[in-house]
Amino acid sequence: MCRNIKTLFNFEPPATEDEIHASALQFVRKLSGFNKPSQANEAAFDRAVAEVSEAARKLLTSLHTHAPTRDREIEAERAKERSRLRFG
């Protein structure tokens, strides 16, 4: 899966529409192999992004957990530390 797609579930505040759309866009880019589709494929590409966004939104609103919500700042710091350890 694309490394640029971030986990959106169980955060406070919840994922925004922009975050969901960005995740869907990255997913469709990965599947299609297009960073920016040609004019001939643009409608299909945009439709796929909209459909994936809707599916992601439905998924995020239907999931349940007993785990405490995660803090975006703490998760960002953890990611930076993992990156520092991995890449120096």
GROMACS .gro file of C-alpha atoms in nm, residues 10-88:
model
   79
   10ASN     CA    1  -0.959   0.686   1.611
   11PHE     CA    2  -0.815   1.036   1.622
   12GLU     CA    3  -0.941   1.336   1.810
   13PRO     CA    4  -1.055   1.545   1.633
   14PRO     CA    5  -1.187   1.302   1.370
   15ALA     CA    6  -1.052   1.298   1.014
   16THR     CA    7  -1.156   1.594   0.804
   17GLU     CA    8  -1.310   1.576   0.456
   18ASP     CA    9  -0.978   1.705   0.317
   19GLU     CA   10  -0.785   1.422   0.485
   20ILE     CA   11  -1.029   1.162   0.356
   21HIS     CA   12  -1.013   1.308   0.004
   22ALA     CA   13  -0.631   1.320   0.011
   23SER     CA   14  -0.618   0.958   0.121
   24ALA     CA   15  -0.857   0.854  -0.156
   25LEU     CA   16  -0.658   1.050  -0.412
   26GLN     CA   17  -0.334   0.875  -0.310
   27PHE     CA   18  -0.507   0.537  -0.327
   28VAL     CA   19  -0.646   0.599  -0.677
   29ARG     CA   20  -0.310   0.735  -0.794
   30LYS     CA   21  -0.141   0.420  -0.670
   31LEU     CA   22  -0.395   0.188  -0.832
   32SER     CA   23  -0.404   0.369  -1.165
   33GLY     CA   24  -0.036   0.456  -1.192
   34PHE     CA   25  -0.135   0.814  -1.282
   35ASN     CA   26  -0.025   1.114  -1.084
   36LYS     CA   27  -0.246   1.325  -1.309
   37PRO     CA   28  -0.465   1.143  -1.560
   38SER     CA   29  -0.498   1.239  -1.925
   39GLN     CA   30  -0.810   1.425  -2.035
   40ALA     CA   31  -0.948   1.097  -2.169
   41ASN     CA   32  -0.919   0.937  -1.824
   42GLU     CA   33  -0.991   1.238  -1.606
   43ALA     CA   34  -1.364   1.171  -1.556
   44ALA     CA   35  -1.306   0.807  -1.457
   45PHE     CA   36  -1.019   0.910  -1.227
   46ASP     CA   37  -1.225   1.182  -1.054
   47ARG     CA   38  -1.523   0.947  -1.019
   48ALA     CA   39  -1.298   0.684  -0.860
   49VAL     CA   40  -1.162   0.939  -0.611
   50ALA     CA   41  -1.515   1.045  -0.517
   51GLU     CA   42  -1.629   0.682  -0.475
   52VAL     CA   43  -1.326   0.587  -0.266
   53SER     CA   44  -1.376   0.900  -0.052
   54GLU     CA   45  -1.738   0.802   0.011
   55ALA     CA   46  -1.642   0.443   0.097
   56ALA     CA   47  -1.370   0.568   0.335
   57ARG     CA   48  -1.611   0.810   0.502
   58LYS     CA   49  -1.867   0.530   0.553
   59LEU     CA   50  -1.599   0.301   0.691
   60LEU     CA   51  -1.464   0.560   0.936
   61THR     CA   52  -1.811   0.641   1.069
   62SER     CA   53  -1.906   0.275   1.115
   63LEU     CA   54  -1.591   0.155   1.295
   64HIS     CA   55  -1.592   0.117   1.675
   65THR     CA   56  -1.311   0.069   1.924
   66HIS     CA   57  -1.257   0.061   2.298
   67ALA     CA   58  -0.904   0.197   2.259
   68PRO     CA   59  -0.841   0.554   2.369
   69THR     CA   60  -0.835   0.810   2.090
   70ARG     CA   61  -0.495   0.897   1.951
   71ASP     CA   62  -0.340   1.241   1.952
   72ARG     CA   63  -0.220   1.366   1.612
   73GLU     CA   64   0.079   1.552   1.755
   74ILE     CA   65   0.202   1.252   1.953
   75GLU     CA   66   0.160   1.024   1.650
   76ALA     CA   67   0.351   1.275   1.434
   77GLU     CA   68   0.638   1.280   1.684
   78ARG     CA   69   0.647   0.899   1.690
   79ALA     CA   70   0.662   0.893   1.310
   80LYS     CA   71   0.949   1.142   1.310
   81GLU     CA   72   1.138   0.931   1.562
   82ARG     CA   73   1.084   0.612   1.356
   83SER     CA   74   1.207   0.797   1.048
   84ARG     CA   75   1.512   0.930   1.233
   85LEU     CA   76   1.601   0.582   1.355
   86ARG     CA   77   1.548   0.430   1.013
   87PHE     CA   78   1.724   0.689   0.799
   88GLY     CA   79   1.960   0.856   1.046
   0.00000   0.00000   0.00000
